[in-house]
Amino acid sequence: EYDNETLEMKSIDRIRLESIREKVTKLKSITQTAYENGDYSADKWLQHHEKNLERINKLLNN
């Protein structure tokens, strides 16, 4: 069973993760465009953003 403080922290952490996920999703979209335009090393940044999103989604689903 959780106390109010624990629930509040979980809520705050969730809000932060959702905010980070939104920002990383935008970065991924920008990087995808750069990749399609053939920008140097965009593929590596795209992989980086995809891995970050995967980690964030795992945390949010727990």
Coordinates of C-alpha atoms in Angstrom, one line a residue:
E1 CA 0.0 0.0 0.0
Y2 CA 1.2 3.5 -0.8
D3 CA 1.1 6.6 1.3
N4 CA 0.1 10.0 -0.3
E5 CA 3.8 11.1 -0.5
T6 CA 4.8 8.0 -2.5
L7 CA 1.8 8.4 -4.8
E8 CA 2.6 12.1 -5.3
M9 CA 6.2 11.2 -6.3
K10 CA 5.0 8.6 -8.7
S11 CA 2.7 11.1 -10.3
I12 CA 5.5 13.7 -10.5
D13 CA 7.9 11.1 -12.0
R14 CA 5.2 10.1 -14.5
I15 CA 4.6 13.7 -15.6
R16 CA 8.3 14.3 -16.0
L17 CA 8.7 11.1 -18.1
E18 CA 5.7 12.0 -20.3
S19 CA 7.2 15.5 -20.8
I20 CA 10.6 14.0 -21.7
R21 CA 8.9 11.5 -24.0
E22 CA 7.2 14.3 -25.9
K23 CA 10.5 16.2 -26.4
V24 CA 12.3 13.1 -27.5
T25 CA 9.5 12.3 -29.9
K26 CA 9.9 15.8 -31.5
L27 CA 13.6 15.3 -31.7
K28 CA 13.2 11.9 -33.3
S29 CA 10.9 13.5 -35.9
I30 CA 13.4 16.2 -36.7
T31 CA 16.2 13.6 -36.9
Q32 CA 14.1 11.4 -39.2
T33 CA 13.8 14.3 -41.6
A34 CA 17.6 14.9 -41.4
Y35 CA 18.2 11.2 -42.0
E36 CA 15.9 11.3 -45.1
N37 CA 17.8 14.4 -46.3
G38 CA 21.1 12.4 -46.0
D39 CA 22.5 14.6 -43.2
Y40 CA 25.8 13.3 -41.7
S41 CA 25.4 11.0 -38.7
A42 CA 21.6 11.5 -38.5
D43 CA 21.2 7.7 -38.5
K44 CA 23.1 7.5 -35.2
W45 CA 21.0 10.2 -33.6
L46 CA 17.9 8.5 -34.9
Q47 CA 19.0 5.3 -33.2
H48 CA 19.8 7.2 -30.0
H49 CA 16.3 8.8 -29.9
E50 CA 14.6 5.5 -30.6
K51 CA 16.5 3.8 -27.7
N52 CA 15.6 6.6 -25.4
L53 CA 11.9 6.4 -26.3
E54 CA 12.0 2.6 -25.8
R55 CA 13.4 3.1 -22.3
I56 CA 10.9 5.8 -21.4
N57 CA 8.0 3.8 -22.6
K58 CA 9.1 0.8 -20.6
L59 CA 9.3 3.0 -17.5
L60 CA 5.9 4.4 -18.1
N61 CA 4.3 1.0 -18.6
N62 CA 5.5 -0.3 -15.2

